[in-house]
Amino acid sequence: MGTDDDEADLQGSAATARVVSWAHKLATIAVIAAAVLALEFSAERAAAQSSEMGLKPLDVGIFVSSDGDRCFTPGLVTAIKYFTTRLADQVNSSGGIGGRQVALTFFDDFEQAKTTVANVKKAINDPAMMAMIGVPSSTRGRAVFNALGPEIRDKGVPFITEMSLDNIFHDYPSVFTMASSVRNELEVVRKIIAEGGYNRPVFVGLDDDLYSFALGDGVNEISGGPSLAGSYQVPVRNYKLDPNASAPIVEEIKRQDPDLILLSIHSGPTATLLKQLTEAGVDAPVFVLLGRISSIMNQLGPQGYAGTMSQIAREGVPNVYSERLRQRIWRSRQDTWVFDDTRNDDAPGWTSGTCEAQLDAPPRQLFDGANRRAVGRGTQYRDMLQLVIEAAQSAPNTADITDLRRHVGARLRNFVEGRHVLKGLWQDWAFTTDRTAAGDTLILSKAVGDDAPILAPVQYRRINGTLHRSPTVYMSIDLINLSRINTNDRSFDAEFYLSMKSTDNRIDIKNIEFTNAYRSQSGEGRLVSVREIHNGLGASDFPPGVKLYKVSGKFVFEPDLGNYPFDTQRLSVSFQPTSAEQSFLIQPSAQRTRQSDVASDGWDLIEQYVGSDQDIIPTIGASLSERRIVPFYKFNATWVVKRIAVDYYLRVVVPLGFILLVTYFSVYLPHERFDSIMAIQVTALLSSIALYLALPKVDSDQATLSDKIFMMTYAAVSLMIGLSILKDNLRQSKWRFIGWFVVLLQRIVFPVATVAVLTFLLTNTNIETIKFTNSVVAFWKNIIG
């Protein structure tokens, strides 16, 4: 009797426990549902309150210019939209500006002045327009200010243009430009002409472009220099020059017998004109004021041009990458970084057949010239948007749109070189007192026989408003070997040859500081040794003027161990001039000329490049109450290496594979051998733990790929143990059919899932992991929704 009562009590207790358990689950679900509803209600209420308070989005107008033929949307336009939109989304996700969202409106004028005027008029009449960015043409910009000047002044909308002619907006305090002033460029060009000993320069410009007119007038007013022997304008339409229209000008140039030809007619027309000049026997040096030598050479073909060529460096130093941008690409591989021209199917040229000739362009690569220009332009616009947003975020939250415009304009005028600077994604930004972009005007040159332009031997850098001669140091760093790459110590050893050549023979290795060289713990300074092989003076097999050194040392780096042991690391040797008094610019050799077959223990070299950036050095101004900032160039030679993981496969992946295999086979033992099953599976778990503890540890503040592989193994073996125990408990239960489901999990789902997860971990990079995570999140959102 007592036994029956006990059994009844036990059954009652079990039933009660089940009821309590289900009640607890239902209560938990109810709490979660209530929390979700509360969050949704709060969000809706906050949105309603924001609407009632008048917190409407703040508009920013962005003006772009697709090609006039409209066959393709240029990659640089796509890049501008991509980078600015991403920044706006980031700002909006973190609260916007004083609780107000940032809304971008894109205007495309397709290189039509009337459309540009209409776009700007629409933007300035928008009552929520906080700022405007763009208009990449001085000619179309002149049309805008001629038509809308009084309205632009009255509305006071901060307007960061891309015009080089600052005299157009000189009287508009709210207007700026992200481009260098044509006056600054002309000052450098005049300096080159005056000091180059030229006597008979001629100028050829466009017949309908204000920028070209300004250049022509500017080079004809050289203090202490020659006057133009001739100035001509040619008709260029849709970036094409009619050879028949330019033939008389070619004959006139030949008659003038110039010693310098200044061209401001775009790259394609320049190539056409140079072909005609070559046929006429003219081989005078050419200075390209509007266009790119690389594009001109591609169109000239193998014969090229018989004379030397120079140009303004609008994309920076050749063979040098923006280190800031490379770092961003390295850290944000999930972002888009390649921007092809995209077909515009609505263009009438596809019907008439005129667009078909443009289909031959190959897909762009990440670091080719066209894509770098697109990324550069996109990040420049993104930096300007960041400048506007940071200025607006410092305004009081109660400011209306008029006060906000006034505040942003005042903050932008405060970003003057030497006082304030924006550390942008593309470069450091500041304006001159004339509200043009501050920066040096660099000059490229290409000698006859060279296949690409490089920095001219002498540059003219602007220091405190005055041009100063600055030599170019031609440098080549040829790696001998990399060794002792230690991610725990964050250091590596490098040995390389360093070649230098400059017009200033005083510059040698003593004028270079290796800024990331490892410092001795005993106070002996940086661990770098230099051996001079050739001083550039004596007769030898080395080219005259070339100084050669063998450098070896220990350098520090910042490892990224997220994918250890299948990781890729960036090893850099950073250097800069030792003194600002003897500053210089570095021009590295072309990448294909650098040695790539180098020795590295345990690592494969997969890429090398030279990058540049600049430090912003704060210092005292004219008085102690004034703060000045001085930019200081720095360079780095970087080698990207990938760890050879054969040893890890043999020591870790293969043993773990056998551990998982033995664990899987154990489930086929009969139930009478349950003790053996448990012994095998527990031993497998302990073996994997012991293997992990026996491995050399890496010093990382994040979970590495190796850690994830072991965690997956622990989870798989532990899950198998749990399933085995559950199956044993279900043998005498009325829920025995669940046991068959457990068998299915152990024998089919377990091996498939384990192989799938392990394969995913071993073969996928960070970008794929992010995509996978996003897809899982989207899946569960759909389920919940």
Short mmCIF file of C-alpha atoms in Angstrom, two decimals, residues 57-222:
data_model
loop_
_atom_site.label_atom_id
_atom_site.label_comp_id
_atom_site.label_asym_id
_atom_site.label_seq_id
_atom_site.Cartn_x
_atom_site.Cartn_y
_atom_site.Cartn_z
CA PRO A 57 15.41 64.92 -41.91
CA LEU A 58 18.22 67.28 -42.84
CA ASP A 59 18.96 67.21 -46.56
CA VAL A 60 22.40 67.29 -48.16
CA GLY A 61 22.55 67.78 -51.92
CA ILE A 62 25.33 66.02 -53.82
CA PHE A 63 26.01 67.05 -57.43
CA VAL A 64 27.64 64.57 -59.81
CA SER A 65 28.32 64.55 -63.53
CA SER A 66 27.90 61.40 -65.57
CA ASP A 67 29.22 61.36 -69.13
CA GLY A 68 27.25 63.47 -71.56
CA ASP A 69 26.56 60.55 -73.91
CA ARG A 70 24.88 58.68 -71.00
CA CYS A 71 25.93 55.26 -72.37
CA PHE A 72 27.46 54.33 -69.02
CA THR A 73 27.23 55.59 -65.49
CA PRO A 74 30.86 56.25 -64.56
CA GLY A 75 32.36 54.19 -61.77
CA LEU A 76 33.41 57.36 -59.96
CA VAL A 77 29.75 58.48 -59.80
CA THR A 78 28.82 55.09 -58.36
CA ALA A 79 31.68 55.40 -55.86
CA ILE A 80 30.51 58.87 -54.77
CA LYS A 81 27.00 57.58 -54.13
CA TYR A 82 28.27 54.46 -52.35
CA PHE A 83 30.68 56.09 -49.90
CA THR A 84 28.46 59.05 -49.04
CA THR A 85 25.41 56.84 -48.54
CA ARG A 86 27.33 54.51 -46.23
CA LEU A 87 28.51 57.43 -44.10
CA ALA A 88 24.97 58.84 -43.89
CA ASP A 89 23.64 55.42 -42.82
CA GLN A 90 26.31 55.16 -40.11
CA VAL A 91 25.45 58.62 -38.79
CA ASN A 92 21.72 57.92 -38.86
CA SER A 93 22.11 54.60 -37.04
CA SER A 94 23.90 56.42 -34.21
CA GLY A 95 21.27 59.12 -33.76
CA GLY A 96 21.80 61.46 -36.70
CA ILE A 97 22.34 65.16 -36.06
CA GLY A 98 20.57 66.26 -32.89
CA GLY A 99 18.06 63.45 -33.35
CA ARG A 100 17.43 64.34 -36.99
CA GLN A 101 18.28 61.97 -39.81
CA VAL A 102 20.58 62.90 -42.71
CA ALA A 103 18.96 62.47 -46.13
CA LEU A 104 21.12 62.58 -49.27
CA THR A 105 19.75 63.85 -52.58
CA PHE A 106 21.84 63.17 -55.69
CA PHE A 107 21.68 65.46 -58.71
CA ASP A 108 23.27 64.44 -62.04
CA ASP A 109 23.73 67.13 -64.69
CA PHE A 110 25.17 64.87 -67.42
CA GLU A 111 27.69 67.67 -68.15
CA GLN A 112 24.92 70.09 -69.21
CA ALA A 113 25.19 73.61 -67.75
CA LYS A 114 21.43 74.21 -67.88
CA THR A 115 20.81 71.04 -65.90
CA THR A 116 23.47 72.05 -63.37
CA VAL A 117 21.72 75.40 -62.82
CA ALA A 118 18.33 73.68 -62.45
CA ASN A 119 19.75 71.16 -59.97
CA VAL A 120 21.34 73.82 -57.77
CA LYS A 121 18.19 75.95 -57.89
CA LYS A 122 16.11 72.99 -56.74
CA ALA A 123 18.56 72.27 -53.93
CA ILE A 124 18.80 75.78 -52.50
CA ASN A 125 15.00 76.11 -52.54
CA ASP A 126 14.65 72.98 -50.40
CA PRO A 127 13.72 74.30 -46.93
CA ALA A 128 15.49 71.35 -45.28
CA MET A 129 18.72 71.65 -47.31
CA MET A 130 21.61 71.82 -44.81
CA ALA A 131 24.57 71.78 -47.25
CA MET A 132 25.55 71.03 -50.84
CA ILE A 133 28.58 69.18 -52.23
CA GLY A 134 29.84 68.92 -55.80
CA VAL A 135 29.76 70.64 -59.24
CA PRO A 136 33.05 69.34 -60.75
CA SER A 137 33.41 72.01 -63.46
CA SER A 138 34.38 75.67 -63.32
CA THR A 139 32.51 76.36 -66.57
CA ARG A 140 29.24 74.92 -65.28
CA GLY A 141 29.96 76.50 -61.91
CA ARG A 142 30.23 79.93 -63.54
CA ALA A 143 26.81 79.35 -65.14
CA VAL A 144 25.37 78.50 -61.71
CA PHE A 145 26.69 81.63 -60.02
CA ASN A 146 25.72 83.86 -62.95
CA ALA A 147 22.14 82.60 -62.75
CA LEU A 148 21.72 82.00 -59.01
CA GLY A 149 24.35 84.17 -57.31
CA PRO A 150 21.97 86.36 -55.26
CA GLU A 151 19.93 83.34 -54.13
CA ILE A 152 23.06 81.40 -53.11
CA ARG A 153 24.20 84.38 -51.04
CA ASP A 154 20.79 84.98 -49.44
CA LYS A 155 20.06 81.35 -48.61
CA GLY A 156 23.54 80.87 -47.13
CA VAL A 157 23.57 77.11 -47.76
CA PRO A 158 27.16 75.86 -47.19
CA PHE A 159 28.36 74.78 -50.63
CA ILE A 160 31.58 72.69 -51.06
CA THR A 161 32.18 72.70 -54.79
CA GLU A 162 34.86 71.01 -56.90
CA MET A 163 35.72 74.12 -58.91
CA SER A 164 39.34 75.23 -59.31
CA LEU A 165 38.53 78.86 -60.20
CA ASP A 166 38.05 80.38 -56.76
CA ASN A 167 37.41 83.86 -58.21
CA ILE A 168 33.95 82.57 -59.18
CA PHE A 169 32.89 82.27 -55.53
CA HIS A 170 35.31 84.70 -53.91
CA ASP A 171 32.46 86.96 -52.74
CA TYR A 172 30.33 84.11 -51.35
CA PRO A 173 31.48 83.32 -47.78
CA SER A 174 29.48 80.07 -47.59
CA VAL A 175 31.08 78.56 -50.72
CA PHE A 176 34.25 76.40 -50.67
CA THR A 177 36.04 73.99 -52.98
CA MET A 178 37.64 70.62 -52.36
CA ALA A 179 39.92 71.27 -55.36
CA SER A 180 43.23 73.07 -55.35
CA SER A 181 43.05 76.66 -56.55
CA VAL A 182 44.09 77.25 -60.15
CA ARG A 183 46.14 80.15 -58.81
CA ASN A 184 48.21 77.76 -56.69
CA GLU A 185 48.71 75.43 -59.66
CA LEU A 186 49.69 78.34 -61.92
CA GLU A 187 52.21 79.58 -59.40
CA VAL A 188 54.02 76.24 -59.56
CA VAL A 189 53.80 76.05 -63.37
CA ARG A 190 55.17 79.59 -63.69
CA LYS A 191 58.03 78.66 -61.38
CA ILE A 192 58.88 75.67 -63.58
CA ILE A 193 58.80 77.76 -66.78
CA ALA A 194 60.83 80.61 -65.27
CA GLU A 195 63.52 78.33 -63.81
CA GLY A 196 63.52 75.88 -66.72
CA GLY A 197 65.15 78.30 -69.15
CA TYR A 198 62.30 78.20 -71.67
CA ASN A 199 62.09 81.07 -74.18
CA ARG A 200 59.30 80.20 -76.65
CA PRO A 201 56.40 78.43 -74.88
CA VAL A 202 53.07 78.04 -76.65
CA PHE A 203 49.67 77.29 -75.12
CA VAL A 204 46.79 75.25 -76.56
CA GLY A 205 43.47 75.30 -74.70
CA LEU A 206 39.78 74.58 -75.09
CA ASP A 207 37.60 77.11 -76.84
CA ASP A 208 34.73 76.93 -74.31
CA ASP A 209 36.21 76.15 -70.88
CA LEU A 210 36.84 78.75 -68.16
CA TYR A 211 39.49 76.64 -66.43
CA SER A 212 41.42 76.39 -69.68
CA PHE A 213 41.07 80.15 -70.26
CA ALA A 214 42.42 80.84 -66.78
CA LEU A 215 45.43 78.59 -67.40
CA GLY A 216 46.16 80.31 -70.70
CA ASP A 217 46.01 83.75 -69.14
CA GLY A 218 48.05 82.63 -66.16
CA VAL A 219 51.03 81.17 -68.04
CA ASN A 220 51.21 84.37 -70.11
CA GLU A 221 51.91 86.41 -66.99
CA ILE A 222 55.20 85.07 -65.67
#
